[in-house]
Every structure is written in C-alpha cells, then in structure tokens.
Amino acid sequence: MGVHGVKAVFFDLDNTLVDTAAAGRRAIEEVMSALRSKHHCGEGEARVICEKVQDKLLKECHDPAKMCITDLRISHWEEAIQETIGGEVNRNLAAECYFLWKTTRLQHLTLAEDTRDMLTELRKGVRLLLLTNGDRQTQREKIEACACQPYFDAIVVGGEQKEEKPAPSIFHYCCDLLGVQPAECVMVGDSLDTDIQGGLNAGLKATVWLNKAMTTPVDASPVPHYIISSVLDLPAVLQKMEHKVNAKLGTDHMAGSNETH
C-alpha cells in the first residue's frame, strides 16, 4: 500500500501494539493468588501490597547508572510488603513476588494475529519503526516476549537514547535511521503526552492517537491529527491521508490549468 507523502510509520509499543495493561493485571492476580495460598496473606493484605506496588511503578524514577531495574522493582515489593504487614524486611519474598509478576506479565504480552497481518501489509508500502520509552532491559524483554522484531525496519528504545519521547531528538534520530524526513512520517500511539506531543514537537506529517476508551481529552492536551479506537483502523487513516493528497494534487493541477488559459 503506497501512501503519497508518507514514507514511514512509527508505532508505540505499550498499550498500542500490545496490551501491557491487561498483561499487568493478569500478573498482579497471579501474585495475589500466590501471596494468599503460599504465604498465607489475607485477601485484603495481598490486595493492598499489590496496589502499593502498582502505585510505586506509576511514580517510578529510574536511573540505570545508580541501580538496575531488577533491584529497584524488588525494592518496590519489599517496601509494599513491609508497609502492609510490618515485621522483618523480607527480601526473598519480595524477589519471589517480583519475578512471578514479571514472568507472568511477559507471558501475556502478545502481538495479536490481526495486528501482525496489518503490519505485514503496511510494510509493503511504507517503512515501519517501533519507538518505545522505558528502561532498556524492561523494553527489550517485552519486545522479545511478543516477538515483534520481524515486523519492523528498526526498533528504538528510549532508555538507550539521550532523550525519550516527547523530545524531538529521538524522533529525528528515528528519521535518520530510516533515511526519511519528519514531514514524511506518522506517529501512532496511545499517549497524548509522549506520542502525540512528541510527534508534534518533531514536526511529523501526522499524529494518530489510539484512544481505545474514546475518552475526551482535557482542554490543555495536545491535539492529534487523527483519532482511532483500534490500531487496526490505521490503514483506513493512511488511505484517508492519501485521498486528501490526491484531491489536493487534483485541485493544484486544475488551478495550474486555469492559469494558463
């Protein structure tokens, strides 16, 4: 599928191509179950521990130069257990919870067949790049788990770069990798703050916001060029862009013809 003016599409990973949130929920359920059955936690305690960890993950600030992600995340579980149950610090239990959470989450990260088919079809006409923020180890493990490498011409992880989305530099780095101009690229992602704002900052041709819940953004949010409720709607958006370009070319041609008479 050739698209006039569009030479490359950049895709976000988490909650765009793969349902990381759903995989995370399955992982939390698994840990809660283990805490209850194996470690005799009450249901309420197990739930509180897991909620505290989720809160810590949301607020996480990670400097890989100071601590590896594994140690940091084990410490989240350690703190949550200590804050909830008290008693002696239990590093072994914290590590067990972390690795169970991590392996379960990775097991449930899948690139759906219809998404794979769409990427394969798209790649016949445009170049595809995966652009994901996050810690290098964590994101590379996810990429490996969902086996998405074969569908992309390049993969860029924010944690391996000087700056992450929404900084223009990482988008321009992606353009250089593929040998394309920002005005020839489209960014697709679920985050207004990183994917859409980043695409706008970098001067990309278009930004496509994946809004599965079809929620209304707050007034101060960046405004995407297009909104879709499923990543599978992307080919239709690209076709719409192509029709717009063709219509404009037709209009320009007509204007040119009129001028000559």
Coordinates of C-alpha atoms in Angstrom, one line a residue:
M1 CA 0.0 0.0 0.0
G2 CA 1.8 3.2 -1.2
V3 CA 0.8 6.4 0.5
H4 CA 1.7 9.7 -1.1
G5 CA 4.0 11.7 1.1
V6 CA 4.1 9.1 3.9
K7 CA 7.3 7.0 3.8
A8 CA 7.4 5.8 7.4
V9 CA 5.1 5.0 10.3
F10 CA 6.4 5.0 13.9
F11 CA 4.5 2.8 16.4
D12 CA 4.5 3.0 20.2
L13 CA 4.6 -0.4 21.9
D14 CA 2.8 -0.5 25.3
N15 CA -1.0 -0.3 25.1
T16 CA -0.7 0.5 21.4
L17 CA 0.6 -2.7 19.7
V18 CA 0.4 -4.9 22.8
D19 CA -2.0 -4.7 25.7
T20 CA 0.5 -4.2 28.5
A21 CA -2.2 -3.1 30.9
A22 CA -4.1 -6.3 30.6
A23 CA -0.9 -8.4 30.9
G24 CA -0.1 -6.4 34.1
R25 CA -3.5 -7.1 35.6
R26 CA -3.0 -10.9 35.0
A27 CA 0.4 -10.7 36.6
I28 CA -1.0 -8.9 39.7
E29 CA -3.7 -11.5 40.0
E30 CA -1.1 -14.2 39.9
V31 CA 1.0 -12.6 42.7
M32 CA -2.1 -12.0 44.8
S33 CA -3.0 -15.7 44.5
A34 CA 0.5 -16.8 45.5
L35 CA 0.5 -14.4 48.5
R36 CA -2.7 -15.9 49.7
S37 CA -2.1 -19.6 49.0
K38 CA 1.6 -20.0 49.6
H39 CA 2.4 -17.2 52.1
H40 CA -0.9 -17.2 54.0
C41 CA -1.6 -13.5 53.5
G42 CA -5.2 -12.4 53.9
E43 CA -7.0 -11.3 50.8
G44 CA -7.1 -7.7 51.9
E45 CA -3.4 -7.7 52.7
A46 CA -2.5 -9.3 49.4
R47 CA -4.6 -6.7 47.6
V48 CA -3.0 -3.7 49.5
I49 CA 0.5 -5.0 48.8
C50 CA -0.2 -5.2 45.0
E51 CA -1.9 -1.8 44.9
K52 CA 1.1 -0.2 46.7
V53 CA 3.4 -1.8 44.1
Q54 CA 1.3 -0.6 41.2
D55 CA 1.4 2.9 42.7
K56 CA 5.2 2.7 43.0
L57 CA 5.5 1.6 39.4
L58 CA 3.4 4.6 38.2
K59 CA 5.7 7.0 40.2
E60 CA 8.9 5.2 39.4
C61 CA 12.0 7.2 38.7
H62 CA 14.8 5.0 37.4
D63 CA 18.4 6.0 36.9
P64 CA 20.2 2.9 35.4
A65 CA 23.6 4.4 36.3
K66 CA 22.6 4.1 40.0
M67 CA 20.6 0.9 40.2
C68 CA 19.5 -1.9 37.8
I69 CA 15.7 -2.1 37.2
T70 CA 15.5 -5.6 38.8
D71 CA 16.9 -4.3 42.2
L72 CA 14.6 -1.2 42.0
R73 CA 11.5 -3.3 41.4
I74 CA 12.3 -5.9 44.0
S75 CA 12.6 -2.9 46.4
H76 CA 9.1 -1.8 45.4
W77 CA 7.7 -5.2 46.5
E78 CA 9.9 -5.1 49.6
E79 CA 8.6 -1.7 50.7
A80 CA 5.0 -2.6 49.9
I81 CA 5.2 -5.8 52.0
Q82 CA 6.9 -4.0 54.9
E83 CA 4.4 -1.1 54.8
T84 CA 1.4 -3.5 54.8
I85 CA 2.5 -6.4 57.1
G86 CA 5.4 -4.9 59.1
G87 CA 7.8 -7.2 60.8
E88 CA 11.2 -8.2 59.4
V89 CA 12.2 -7.0 55.9
N90 CA 11.7 -10.0 53.6
R91 CA 13.9 -9.6 50.5
N92 CA 13.3 -13.2 49.4
L93 CA 9.6 -12.9 49.4
A94 CA 9.9 -9.5 47.6
A95 CA 12.1 -11.1 44.9
E96 CA 9.7 -14.0 44.5
C97 CA 6.8 -11.7 44.0
Y98 CA 8.7 -9.5 41.5
F99 CA 9.8 -12.4 39.3
L100 CA 6.4 -14.0 39.4
W101 CA 4.9 -10.7 38.3
K102 CA 7.5 -10.1 35.6
T103 CA 7.3 -13.6 34.1
T104 CA 3.5 -13.7 34.1
R105 CA 3.3 -10.2 32.5
L106 CA 5.8 -11.2 29.8
Q107 CA 3.9 -14.5 29.1
H108 CA 0.7 -12.5 28.4
L109 CA 2.3 -9.9 26.2
T110 CA 1.3 -11.0 22.7
L111 CA 1.2 -9.3 19.3
A112 CA -2.3 -10.3 18.1
E113 CA -2.5 -12.1 14.7
D114 CA -4.7 -9.3 13.1
T115 CA -2.1 -6.7 14.2
R116 CA 0.7 -8.8 12.7
D117 CA -1.2 -9.1 9.5
M118 CA -1.8 -5.3 9.4
L119 CA 1.9 -4.6 10.0
T120 CA 2.9 -7.1 7.3
E121 CA 0.6 -5.4 4.8
L122 CA 1.6 -1.9 5.7
R123 CA 5.3 -2.7 5.4
K124 CA 4.7 -3.5 1.7
G125 CA 4.3 0.3 1.1
V126 CA 5.9 2.1 4.0
R127 CA 8.8 1.6 6.4
L128 CA 7.9 0.7 10.0
L129 CA 9.7 1.6 13.2
L130 CA 8.9 0.7 16.8
L131 CA 9.6 3.6 19.2
T132 CA 9.1 2.9 22.9
N133 CA 10.0 4.8 26.0
G134 CA 11.3 3.0 29.1
D135 CA 14.2 1.1 30.6
R136 CA 16.4 -0.7 28.2
Q137 CA 16.2 -4.1 29.8
T138 CA 12.5 -4.0 30.5
Q139 CA 11.5 -2.9 27.0
R140 CA 13.9 -5.3 25.2
E141 CA 12.4 -8.2 27.3
K142 CA 8.9 -7.1 26.2
I143 CA 10.0 -6.9 22.5
E144 CA 11.5 -10.4 22.8
A145 CA 8.3 -11.7 24.5
C146 CA 5.9 -10.5 21.9
A147 CA 8.2 -11.4 19.0
C148 CA 7.6 -8.2 17.1
Q149 CA 11.1 -7.7 15.7
P150 CA 10.4 -9.2 12.3
Y151 CA 7.7 -6.7 11.5
F152 CA 9.9 -3.6 11.8
D153 CA 12.7 -2.0 9.9
A154 CA 14.1 -0.6 13.1
I155 CA 13.4 -0.6 16.8
V156 CA 14.3 2.4 19.1
V157 CA 14.1 2.2 22.9
G158 CA 14.0 5.5 24.8
G159 CA 16.2 4.2 27.6
E160 CA 19.0 3.6 25.2
Q161 CA 18.9 7.2 23.9
K162 CA 19.9 10.6 25.4
E163 CA 16.3 11.7 25.5
E164 CA 12.9 9.9 25.3
K165 CA 9.6 10.8 23.8
P166 CA 8.3 13.6 23.6
A167 CA 11.8 15.1 22.9
P168 CA 12.2 15.9 19.2
S169 CA 15.7 14.5 19.2
I170 CA 14.5 10.8 19.5
F171 CA 12.1 11.3 16.6
H172 CA 14.8 12.9 14.4
Y173 CA 17.1 10.0 15.3
C174 CA 14.4 7.6 14.1
C175 CA 14.0 9.6 10.8
D176 CA 17.8 9.4 10.3
L177 CA 17.8 5.7 10.9
L178 CA 15.2 5.2 8.1
G179 CA 16.6 7.9 5.9
V180 CA 13.3 9.9 5.8
Q181 CA 12.2 13.4 6.7
P182 CA 10.0 14.2 9.7
A183 CA 7.4 15.5 7.2
E184 CA 7.2 12.0 5.7
C185 CA 6.5 10.2 9.0
V186 CA 3.4 9.4 11.0
M187 CA 3.4 8.6 14.8
V188 CA 0.9 6.2 16.2
G189 CA 0.4 5.8 20.0
D190 CA -1.9 5.8 23.0
S191 CA -0.2 8.7 25.0
L192 CA -1.1 12.3 24.3
D193 CA 1.8 13.5 26.4
T194 CA 4.6 11.4 24.8
D195 CA 3.5 10.0 21.4
I196 CA 1.3 12.8 20.2
Q197 CA 3.1 15.8 21.8
G198 CA 6.4 14.2 20.6
G199 CA 5.2 13.8 17.0
L200 CA 4.0 17.4 17.0
N201 CA 7.3 18.7 18.6
A202 CA 9.3 16.9 15.9
G203 CA 7.2 18.2 13.0
L204 CA 6.0 14.9 11.8
K205 CA 3.5 14.8 8.9
A206 CA 0.7 13.4 11.2
T207 CA 0.0 12.1 14.6
V208 CA -2.6 9.3 15.2
W209 CA -3.9 8.9 18.8
L210 CA -5.1 5.4 19.8
N211 CA -8.0 6.2 22.2
K212 CA -9.5 2.7 22.9
A213 CA -11.9 4.1 25.5
M214 CA -12.8 7.0 23.3
T215 CA -12.3 9.3 26.3
T216 CA -12.5 13.1 25.9
P217 CA -9.0 14.7 26.4
V218 CA -8.6 17.7 28.7
D219 CA -8.5 21.1 27.1
A220 CA -4.8 21.5 27.6
S221 CA -3.9 18.3 25.9
P222 CA -2.1 18.3 22.5
V223 CA -4.4 17.8 19.6
P224 CA -3.7 14.8 17.4
H225 CA -4.4 14.9 13.6
Y226 CA -6.4 11.7 13.8
I227 CA -8.1 9.6 16.5
I228 CA -8.7 5.8 16.2
S229 CA -10.2 3.4 18.7
S230 CA -8.3 0.4 17.4
V231 CA -4.8 0.1 15.9
L232 CA -6.4 -1.9 13.1
D233 CA -8.1 1.4 12.0
L234 CA -4.7 2.8 11.0
P235 CA -4.7 1.6 7.3
A236 CA -8.1 3.5 6.8
V237 CA -6.5 6.7 8.2
L238 CA -3.5 6.3 5.9
Q239 CA -5.9 5.9 2.9
K240 CA -7.8 9.0 4.0
M241 CA -4.4 10.9 4.0
E242 CA -3.7 9.6 0.5
H243 CA -7.1 10.7 -0.8
K244 CA -6.5 14.2 0.7
V245 CA -3.1 14.4 -1.0
N246 CA -4.6 13.2 -4.3
A247 CA -7.5 15.7 -4.0
K248 CA -5.1 18.5 -3.4
L249 CA -2.9 17.4 -6.3
G250 CA -6.0 17.5 -8.5
T251 CA -7.0 20.9 -7.3
D252 CA -3.5 22.2 -7.8
H253 CA -3.5 20.8 -11.3
M254 CA -6.8 22.4 -12.1
A255 CA -5.6 25.8 -10.8
G256 CA -2.4 25.4 -12.9
S257 CA -4.5 24.6 -16.0
N258 CA -6.8 27.6 -15.4
E259 CA -3.8 29.9 -15.0
T260 CA -2.5 29.0 -18.5
H261 CA -5.7 29.9 -20.3

